[in-house]
Amino acid sequence: MIKLSPSILAADFLNLGEEIRQTDQAGTQYIHVDVMDGVFVPSISFGMPILSAVRSITQKFLDVHLMIVHPEKYIEEFVACGADCITFHVEACECVEETLQTIKRLGIKAGLSISPDTPVEAVFPFLHLVDMILIMTVHPGYGGQQFIPACREKVVQLRDYLNQHSLDLDIEVDGGIKIENVKMILEAGANVIVAGSAVFEKERTAENTKEFLKLFGEWEEETAE
Ligand code: DX5
Ligand code: ZN
């Protein structure tokens, strides 16, 4: 099933509860929480207190994307704050295998991410330990950037590799995804779609969420035939 994961980085923080309620009630399956440390990426976003606050108002699957160095130091805390999946960057961690094992041992899903300049082969050694691979389609650090077309090929490559090895993992894509370009990324083989500005823009959070979900439903019907 194709899932939507609206990134709250693009939400109106003065109305964060209401923004989440809107996308939740409109039917989103996931909520994407972008944590940035100002070291792995240039900007700083938010961390544990916001995740706990989000957890307190929704039962939806909380998809936490760590754009931080030494993610291994913070796994237990993010789990305690209510994460359902923690994804960290292969480029930011020297103990990828152990960190994935820690996440799994704590009983939640584990994801591994690659930035646009990292080849998809970088995640191949870890596929047996993860539930999801996150392929960044912009350089991590900011919302509202343009989708990088060359990243689409990595999704195709990974889906082929997973099929060849009979692995049924989720492929998430993140960055610059809009209603207008989401179909070509579904075609490539992604099944978890992050959208920040395209969901939370123009005070149309519920409508935008529904529009994505409608398109996913139509796509699933088309491809099931
Ligand atoms: C970028 C973040 C993304 C971002 C997506 O570093 O990981 O999740 O919020 O925002 P849009 O959809 O606006 O590109
Ligand atoms: Zn993200």
Short mmCIF file of N, CA and C and ligand atoms in Angstrom, two decimals, residues 7 9-10 32 34 36 65 67 136 138-145 174-178 194-198, ligand 1:
data_model
loop_
_atom_site.label_atom_id
_atom_site.label_comp_id
_atom_site.label_asym_id
_atom_site.label_seq_id
_atom_site.Cartn_x
_atom_site.Cartn_y
_atom_site.Cartn_z
N SER A 7 5.44 15.98 5.96
CA SER A 7 6.53 16.49 6.80
C SER A 7 6.08 17.75 7.52
N LEU A 9 7.70 19.80 9.03
CA LEU A 9 8.63 20.93 8.89
C LEU A 9 7.96 22.10 8.15
N ALA A 10 7.02 21.76 7.27
CA ALA A 10 6.36 22.80 6.47
C ALA A 10 5.05 23.28 7.11
N HIS A 32 5.64 12.66 9.18
CA HIS A 32 7.10 12.69 9.04
C HIS A 32 7.67 13.81 9.90
N ASP A 34 11.08 15.71 10.90
CA ASP A 34 12.45 15.97 10.45
C ASP A 34 13.28 16.59 11.57
N MET A 36 16.88 18.00 12.65
CA MET A 36 18.14 18.50 12.07
C MET A 36 19.00 19.10 13.17
N HIS A 65 12.77 11.18 10.91
CA HIS A 65 13.90 11.26 9.99
C HIS A 65 15.01 12.05 10.68
N MET A 67 18.37 13.77 10.72
CA MET A 67 19.46 14.35 9.92
C MET A 67 20.46 14.91 10.92
N MET A 136 16.70 10.27 -0.45
CA MET A 136 16.47 11.72 -0.49
C MET A 136 16.46 12.19 -1.94
N VAL A 138 16.12 15.56 -2.51
CA VAL A 138 16.75 16.90 -2.44
C VAL A 138 17.92 16.74 -1.46
N HIS A 139 18.80 17.75 -1.41
CA HIS A 139 19.85 17.71 -0.39
C HIS A 139 19.20 17.97 0.96
N PRO A 140 19.43 17.09 1.94
CA PRO A 140 18.73 17.26 3.21
C PRO A 140 19.09 18.60 3.86
N GLY A 141 18.15 19.16 4.57
CA GLY A 141 18.43 20.40 5.29
C GLY A 141 17.33 21.44 5.25
N TYR A 142 16.57 21.43 4.19
CA TYR A 142 15.51 22.44 4.07
C TYR A 142 14.31 21.86 3.35
N GLY A 143 13.13 22.37 3.71
CA GLY A 143 11.93 22.05 2.96
C GLY A 143 11.83 22.98 1.76
N GLY A 144 10.90 22.68 0.89
CA GLY A 144 10.60 23.60 -0.21
C GLY A 144 11.61 23.64 -1.34
N GLN A 145 12.50 22.64 -1.45
CA GLN A 145 13.48 22.63 -2.55
C GLN A 145 12.90 21.90 -3.76
N ASP A 174 11.82 11.57 -0.37
CA ASP A 174 11.65 12.76 0.45
C ASP A 174 12.34 13.95 -0.21
N GLY A 175 11.53 14.95 -0.56
CA GLY A 175 12.09 16.21 -1.06
C GLY A 175 11.54 16.60 -2.41
N GLY A 176 10.83 17.73 -2.44
CA GLY A 176 10.37 18.29 -3.70
C GLY A 176 9.23 17.51 -4.36
N ILE A 177 8.51 16.72 -3.57
CA ILE A 177 7.44 15.92 -4.19
C ILE A 177 6.10 16.64 -4.08
N LYS A 178 5.45 16.72 -5.22
CA LYS A 178 4.18 17.46 -5.37
C LYS A 178 3.18 16.55 -6.07
N VAL A 194 6.99 11.22 1.15
CA VAL A 194 7.03 12.39 2.05
C VAL A 194 6.66 13.62 1.22
N ALA A 195 5.83 14.46 1.81
CA ALA A 195 5.53 15.75 1.17
C ALA A 195 5.35 16.77 2.28
N GLY A 196 6.14 17.83 2.22
CA GLY A 196 6.07 18.88 3.23
C GLY A 196 5.25 20.04 2.73
N SER A 197 5.87 20.88 1.92
CA SER A 197 5.16 22.07 1.44
C SER A 197 3.92 21.70 0.64
N ALA A 198 3.97 20.60 -0.11
CA ALA A 198 2.80 20.24 -0.93
C ALA A 198 1.59 19.83 -0.08
C1 DX5 B 1 14.45 17.93 3.91
C2 DX5 B 1 13.48 17.15 4.76
C3 DX5 B 1 12.18 16.93 4.09
C4 DX5 B 1 11.40 18.19 3.79
C5 DX5 B 1 10.48 17.94 2.63
O1 DX5 B 1 15.70 17.91 4.49
O2 DX5 B 1 14.00 15.87 5.06
O3 DX5 B 1 11.37 16.01 4.77
O4 DX5 B 1 10.67 18.65 4.88
O5 DX5 B 1 9.87 19.13 2.27
P1 DX5 B 1 9.29 19.40 0.82
O6 DX5 B 1 8.27 18.34 0.54
O7 DX5 B 1 8.73 20.76 0.93
O8 DX5 B 1 10.45 19.31 -0.15
#
